[in-house]
Short mmCIF file of N, CA and C in Angstrom, two decimals:
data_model
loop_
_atom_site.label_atom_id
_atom_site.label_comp_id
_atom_site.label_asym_id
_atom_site.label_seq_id
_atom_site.Cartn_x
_atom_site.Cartn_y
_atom_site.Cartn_z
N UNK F 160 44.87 34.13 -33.81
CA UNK F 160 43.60 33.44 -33.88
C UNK F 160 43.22 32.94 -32.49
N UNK F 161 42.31 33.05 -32.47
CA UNK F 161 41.49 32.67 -30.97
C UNK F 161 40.92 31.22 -31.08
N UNK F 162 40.68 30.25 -30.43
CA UNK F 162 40.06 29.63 -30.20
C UNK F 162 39.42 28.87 -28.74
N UNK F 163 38.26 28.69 -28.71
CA UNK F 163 37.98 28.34 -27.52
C UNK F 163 38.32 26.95 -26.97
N UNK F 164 38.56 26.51 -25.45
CA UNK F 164 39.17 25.85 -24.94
C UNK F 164 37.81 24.27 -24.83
N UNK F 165 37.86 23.20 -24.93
CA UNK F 165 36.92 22.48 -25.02
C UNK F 165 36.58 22.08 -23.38
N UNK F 166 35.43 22.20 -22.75
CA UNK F 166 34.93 21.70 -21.22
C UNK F 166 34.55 20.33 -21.28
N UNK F 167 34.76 19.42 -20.24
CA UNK F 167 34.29 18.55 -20.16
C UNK F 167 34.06 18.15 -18.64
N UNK F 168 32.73 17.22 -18.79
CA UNK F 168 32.53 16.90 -17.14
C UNK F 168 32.49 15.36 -17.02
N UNK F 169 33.49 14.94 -15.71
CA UNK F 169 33.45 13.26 -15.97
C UNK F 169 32.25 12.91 -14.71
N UNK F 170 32.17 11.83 -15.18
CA UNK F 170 30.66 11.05 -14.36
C UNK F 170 31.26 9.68 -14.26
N UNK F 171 31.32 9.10 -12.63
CA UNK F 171 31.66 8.15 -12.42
C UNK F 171 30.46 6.96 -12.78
N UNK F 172 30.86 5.61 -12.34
CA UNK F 172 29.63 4.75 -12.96
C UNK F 172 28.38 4.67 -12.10
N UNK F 173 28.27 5.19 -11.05
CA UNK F 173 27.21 6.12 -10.46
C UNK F 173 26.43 7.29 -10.82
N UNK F 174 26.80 8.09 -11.77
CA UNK F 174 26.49 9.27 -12.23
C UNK F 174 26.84 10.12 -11.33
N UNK F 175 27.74 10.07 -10.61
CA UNK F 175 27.93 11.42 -9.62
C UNK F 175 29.67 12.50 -9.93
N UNK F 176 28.70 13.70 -10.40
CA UNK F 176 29.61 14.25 -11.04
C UNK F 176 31.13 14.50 -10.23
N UNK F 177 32.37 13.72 -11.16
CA UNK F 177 33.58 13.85 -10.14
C UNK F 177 34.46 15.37 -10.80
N UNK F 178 34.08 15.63 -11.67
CA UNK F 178 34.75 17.09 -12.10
C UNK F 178 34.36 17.34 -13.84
N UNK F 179 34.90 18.60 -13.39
CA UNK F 179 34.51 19.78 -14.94
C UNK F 179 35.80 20.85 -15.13
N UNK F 180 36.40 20.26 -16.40
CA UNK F 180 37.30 20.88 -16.66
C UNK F 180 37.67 21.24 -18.27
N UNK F 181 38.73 21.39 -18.60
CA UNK F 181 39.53 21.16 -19.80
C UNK F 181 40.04 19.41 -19.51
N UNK F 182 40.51 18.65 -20.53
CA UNK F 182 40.62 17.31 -20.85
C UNK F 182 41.97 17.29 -20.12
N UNK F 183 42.40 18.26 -20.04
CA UNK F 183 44.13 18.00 -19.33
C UNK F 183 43.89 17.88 -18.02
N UNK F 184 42.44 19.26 -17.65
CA UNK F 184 43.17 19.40 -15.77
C UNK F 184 42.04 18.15 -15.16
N UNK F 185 41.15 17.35 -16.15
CA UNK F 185 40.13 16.20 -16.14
C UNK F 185 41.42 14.99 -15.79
N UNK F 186 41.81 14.89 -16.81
CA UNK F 186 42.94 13.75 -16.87
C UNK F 186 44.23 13.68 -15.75
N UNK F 187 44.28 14.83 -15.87
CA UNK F 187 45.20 14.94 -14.20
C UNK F 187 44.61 14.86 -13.17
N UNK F 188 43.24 15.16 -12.75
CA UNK F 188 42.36 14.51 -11.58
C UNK F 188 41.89 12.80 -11.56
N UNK F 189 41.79 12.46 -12.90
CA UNK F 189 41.83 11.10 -12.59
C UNK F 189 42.38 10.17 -13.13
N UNK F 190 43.68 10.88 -13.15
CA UNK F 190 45.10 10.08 -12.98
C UNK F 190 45.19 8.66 -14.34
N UNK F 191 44.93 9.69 -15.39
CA UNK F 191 45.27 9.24 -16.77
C UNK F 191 46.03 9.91 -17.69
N UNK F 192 46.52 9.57 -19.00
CA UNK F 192 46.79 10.33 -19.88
C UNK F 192 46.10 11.23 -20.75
N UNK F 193 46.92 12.35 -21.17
CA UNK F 193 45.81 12.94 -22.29
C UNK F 193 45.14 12.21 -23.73
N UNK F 194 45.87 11.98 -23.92
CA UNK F 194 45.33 10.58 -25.23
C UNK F 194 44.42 9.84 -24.48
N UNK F 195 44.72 9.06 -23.45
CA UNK F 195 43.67 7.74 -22.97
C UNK F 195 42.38 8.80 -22.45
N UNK F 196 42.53 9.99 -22.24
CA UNK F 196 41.10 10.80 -21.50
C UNK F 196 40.32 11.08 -22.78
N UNK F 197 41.06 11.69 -24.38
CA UNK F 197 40.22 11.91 -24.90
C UNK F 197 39.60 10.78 -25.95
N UNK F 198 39.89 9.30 -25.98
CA UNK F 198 39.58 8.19 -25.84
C UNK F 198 38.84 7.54 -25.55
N UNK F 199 38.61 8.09 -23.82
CA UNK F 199 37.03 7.51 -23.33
C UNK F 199 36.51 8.26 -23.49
N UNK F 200 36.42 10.13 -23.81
CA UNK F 200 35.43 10.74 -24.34
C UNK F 200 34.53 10.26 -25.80
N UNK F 201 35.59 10.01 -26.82
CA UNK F 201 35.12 9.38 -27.93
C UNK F 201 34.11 8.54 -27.46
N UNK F 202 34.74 7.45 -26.99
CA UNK F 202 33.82 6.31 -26.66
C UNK F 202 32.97 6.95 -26.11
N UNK F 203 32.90 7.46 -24.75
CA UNK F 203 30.86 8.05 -24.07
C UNK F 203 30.32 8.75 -25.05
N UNK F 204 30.76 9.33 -26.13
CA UNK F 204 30.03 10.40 -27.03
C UNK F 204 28.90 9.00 -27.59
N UNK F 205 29.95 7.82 -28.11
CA UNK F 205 29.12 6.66 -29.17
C UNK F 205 28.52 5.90 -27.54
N UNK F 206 27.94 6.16 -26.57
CA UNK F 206 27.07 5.37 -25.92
C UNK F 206 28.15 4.45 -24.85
N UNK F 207 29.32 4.64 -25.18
CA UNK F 207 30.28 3.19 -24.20
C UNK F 207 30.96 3.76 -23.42
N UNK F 208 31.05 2.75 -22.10
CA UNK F 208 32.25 3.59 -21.33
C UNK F 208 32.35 2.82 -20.20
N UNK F 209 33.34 2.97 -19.44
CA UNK F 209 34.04 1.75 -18.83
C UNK F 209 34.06 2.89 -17.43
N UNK F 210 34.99 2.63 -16.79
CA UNK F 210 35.13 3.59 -15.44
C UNK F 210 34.66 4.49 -15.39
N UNK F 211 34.78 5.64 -16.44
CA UNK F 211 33.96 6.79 -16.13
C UNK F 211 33.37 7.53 -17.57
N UNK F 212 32.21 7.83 -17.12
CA UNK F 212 31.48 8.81 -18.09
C UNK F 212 32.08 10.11 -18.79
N UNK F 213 32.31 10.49 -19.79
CA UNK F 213 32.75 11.54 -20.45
C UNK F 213 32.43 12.72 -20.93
N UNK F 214 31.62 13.09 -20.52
CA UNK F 214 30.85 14.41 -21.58
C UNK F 214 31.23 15.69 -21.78
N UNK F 215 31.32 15.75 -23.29
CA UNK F 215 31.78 17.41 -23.51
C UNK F 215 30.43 18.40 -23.59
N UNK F 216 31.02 19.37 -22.72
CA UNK F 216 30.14 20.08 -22.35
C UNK F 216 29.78 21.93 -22.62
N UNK F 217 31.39 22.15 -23.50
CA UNK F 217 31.22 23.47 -24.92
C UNK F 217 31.39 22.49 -26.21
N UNK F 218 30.93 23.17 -27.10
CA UNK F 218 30.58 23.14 -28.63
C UNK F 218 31.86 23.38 -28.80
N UNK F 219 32.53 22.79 -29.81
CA UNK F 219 34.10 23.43 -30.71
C UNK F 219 33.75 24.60 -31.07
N UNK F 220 34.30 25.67 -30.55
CA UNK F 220 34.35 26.67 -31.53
C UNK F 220 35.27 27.44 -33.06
N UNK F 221 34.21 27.70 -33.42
CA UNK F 221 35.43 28.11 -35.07
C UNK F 221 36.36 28.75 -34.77
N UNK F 222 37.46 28.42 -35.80
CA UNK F 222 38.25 29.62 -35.59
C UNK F 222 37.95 31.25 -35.62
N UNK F 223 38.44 32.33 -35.26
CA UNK F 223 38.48 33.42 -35.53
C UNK F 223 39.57 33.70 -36.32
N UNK F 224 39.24 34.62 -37.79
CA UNK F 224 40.44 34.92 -38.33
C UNK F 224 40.65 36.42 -38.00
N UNK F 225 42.13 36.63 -37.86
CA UNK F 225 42.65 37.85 -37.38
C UNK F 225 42.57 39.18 -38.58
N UNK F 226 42.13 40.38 -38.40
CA UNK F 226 42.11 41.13 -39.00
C UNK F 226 43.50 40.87 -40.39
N UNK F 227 44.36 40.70 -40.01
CA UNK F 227 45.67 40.73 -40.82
C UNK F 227 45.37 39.55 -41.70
N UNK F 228 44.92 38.69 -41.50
CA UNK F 228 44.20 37.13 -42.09
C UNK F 228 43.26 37.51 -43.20
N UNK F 229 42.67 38.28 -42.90
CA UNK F 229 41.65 39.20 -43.69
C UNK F 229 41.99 39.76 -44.98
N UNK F 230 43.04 40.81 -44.49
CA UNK F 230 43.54 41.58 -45.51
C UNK F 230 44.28 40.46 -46.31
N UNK F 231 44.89 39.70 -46.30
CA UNK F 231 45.68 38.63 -46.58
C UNK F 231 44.89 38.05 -47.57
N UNK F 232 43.49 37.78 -47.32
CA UNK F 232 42.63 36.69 -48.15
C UNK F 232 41.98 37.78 -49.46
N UNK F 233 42.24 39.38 -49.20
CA UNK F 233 41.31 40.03 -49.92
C UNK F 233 42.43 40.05 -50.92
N UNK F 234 43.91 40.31 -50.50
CA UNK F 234 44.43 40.86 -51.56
C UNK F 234 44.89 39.32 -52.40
N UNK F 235 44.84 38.26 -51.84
CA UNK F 235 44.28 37.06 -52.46
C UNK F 235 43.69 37.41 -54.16
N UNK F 236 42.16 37.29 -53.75
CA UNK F 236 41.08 37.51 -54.37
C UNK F 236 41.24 38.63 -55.34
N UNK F 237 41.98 39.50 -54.73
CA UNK F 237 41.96 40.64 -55.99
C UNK F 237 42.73 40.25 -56.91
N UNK F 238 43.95 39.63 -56.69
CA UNK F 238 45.31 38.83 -57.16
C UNK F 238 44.45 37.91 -58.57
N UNK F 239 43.61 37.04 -58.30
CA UNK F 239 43.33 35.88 -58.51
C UNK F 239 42.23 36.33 -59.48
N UNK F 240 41.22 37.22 -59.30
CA UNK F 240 39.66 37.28 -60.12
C UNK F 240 39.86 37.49 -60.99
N UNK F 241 40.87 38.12 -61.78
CA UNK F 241 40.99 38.68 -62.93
C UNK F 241 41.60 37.30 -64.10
N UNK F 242 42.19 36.46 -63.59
CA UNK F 242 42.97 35.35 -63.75
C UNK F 242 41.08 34.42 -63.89
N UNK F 243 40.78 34.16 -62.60
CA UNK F 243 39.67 33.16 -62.90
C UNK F 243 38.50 33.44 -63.92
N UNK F 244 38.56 35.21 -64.12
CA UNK F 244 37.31 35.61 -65.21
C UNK F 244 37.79 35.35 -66.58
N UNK F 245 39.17 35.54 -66.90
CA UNK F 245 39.72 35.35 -67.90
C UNK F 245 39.67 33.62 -68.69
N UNK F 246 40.16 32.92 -67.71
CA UNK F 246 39.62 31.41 -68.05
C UNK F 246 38.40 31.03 -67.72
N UNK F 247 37.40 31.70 -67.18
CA UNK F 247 35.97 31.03 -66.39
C UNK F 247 35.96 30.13 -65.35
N UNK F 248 36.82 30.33 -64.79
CA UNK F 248 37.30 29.39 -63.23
C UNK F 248 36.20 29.84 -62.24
N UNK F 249 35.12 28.65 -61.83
CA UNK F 249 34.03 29.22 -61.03
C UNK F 249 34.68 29.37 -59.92
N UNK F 250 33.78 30.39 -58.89
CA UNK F 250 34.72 30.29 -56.94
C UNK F 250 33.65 29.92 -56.44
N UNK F 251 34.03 29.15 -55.50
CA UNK F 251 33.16 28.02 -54.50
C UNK F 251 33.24 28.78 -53.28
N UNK F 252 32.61 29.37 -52.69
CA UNK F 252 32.41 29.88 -51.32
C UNK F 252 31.95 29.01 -49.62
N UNK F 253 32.34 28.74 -49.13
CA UNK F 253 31.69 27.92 -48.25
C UNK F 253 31.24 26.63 -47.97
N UNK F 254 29.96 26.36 -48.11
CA UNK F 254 29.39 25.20 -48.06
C UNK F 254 28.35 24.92 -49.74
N UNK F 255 28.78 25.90 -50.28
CA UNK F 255 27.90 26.25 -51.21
C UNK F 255 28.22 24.68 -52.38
N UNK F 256 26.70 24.32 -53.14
CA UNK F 256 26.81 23.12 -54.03
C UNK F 256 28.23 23.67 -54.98
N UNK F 257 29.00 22.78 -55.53
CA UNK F 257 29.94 22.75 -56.40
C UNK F 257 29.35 23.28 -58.12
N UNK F 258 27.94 22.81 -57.61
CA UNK F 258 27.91 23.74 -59.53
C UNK F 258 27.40 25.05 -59.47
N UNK F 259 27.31 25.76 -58.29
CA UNK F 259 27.03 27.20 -57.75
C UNK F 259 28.05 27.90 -58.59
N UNK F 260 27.82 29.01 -59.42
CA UNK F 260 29.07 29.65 -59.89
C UNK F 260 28.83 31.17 -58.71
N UNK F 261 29.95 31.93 -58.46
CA UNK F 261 29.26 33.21 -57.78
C UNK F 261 30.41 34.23 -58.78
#
């Protein structure tokens, strides 16, 4: 599975950008921990911030599931439908409302 790495750029209490990184190679430039760096990110996200400004600057990305992940979930489903049609066990897909039957 892939996932992408999160960017962030810190801003001193000047606004003058002191770096753009990942939260580790951020926190090793200004000589904090990884916990205490993503800490004051929290905090600048809600408006607060003390020494320096925080901003994340990629989106989380979703996971990717691996082809093999795939096959895995189908033969799942094939396993299982015959079982849920038999009792009427609705399947919930996604984000979909809970009284959605599919």
């Amino acid at each position: 599975m892939a996932r992408a790495i999160k960017q962030f750029r810190v801003f001193d209490n000047s606004g003058n950008l002191i770096m753009e990184g990942t939260a580790k190679e951020c926190s090793e430039r200004i000589g904090i921990c990884d916990s205490t760096f993503r800490d004051c990110a929290e905090r600048s996200k809600r408006g607060g911030y003390g020494k320096y400004r925080i901003v994340q600057v990629s989106e989380d990305a979703e996971k990717e599931i691996s082809k093999d992940v795939v096959g895995l979930i189908k033969q799942w489903d094939d396993f299982v439908t015959p079982i849920r049609e038999k009792y009427g066990v609705p399947v919930y897909r996604g984000k979909e409302k809970k009284d959605d039957k599919i």
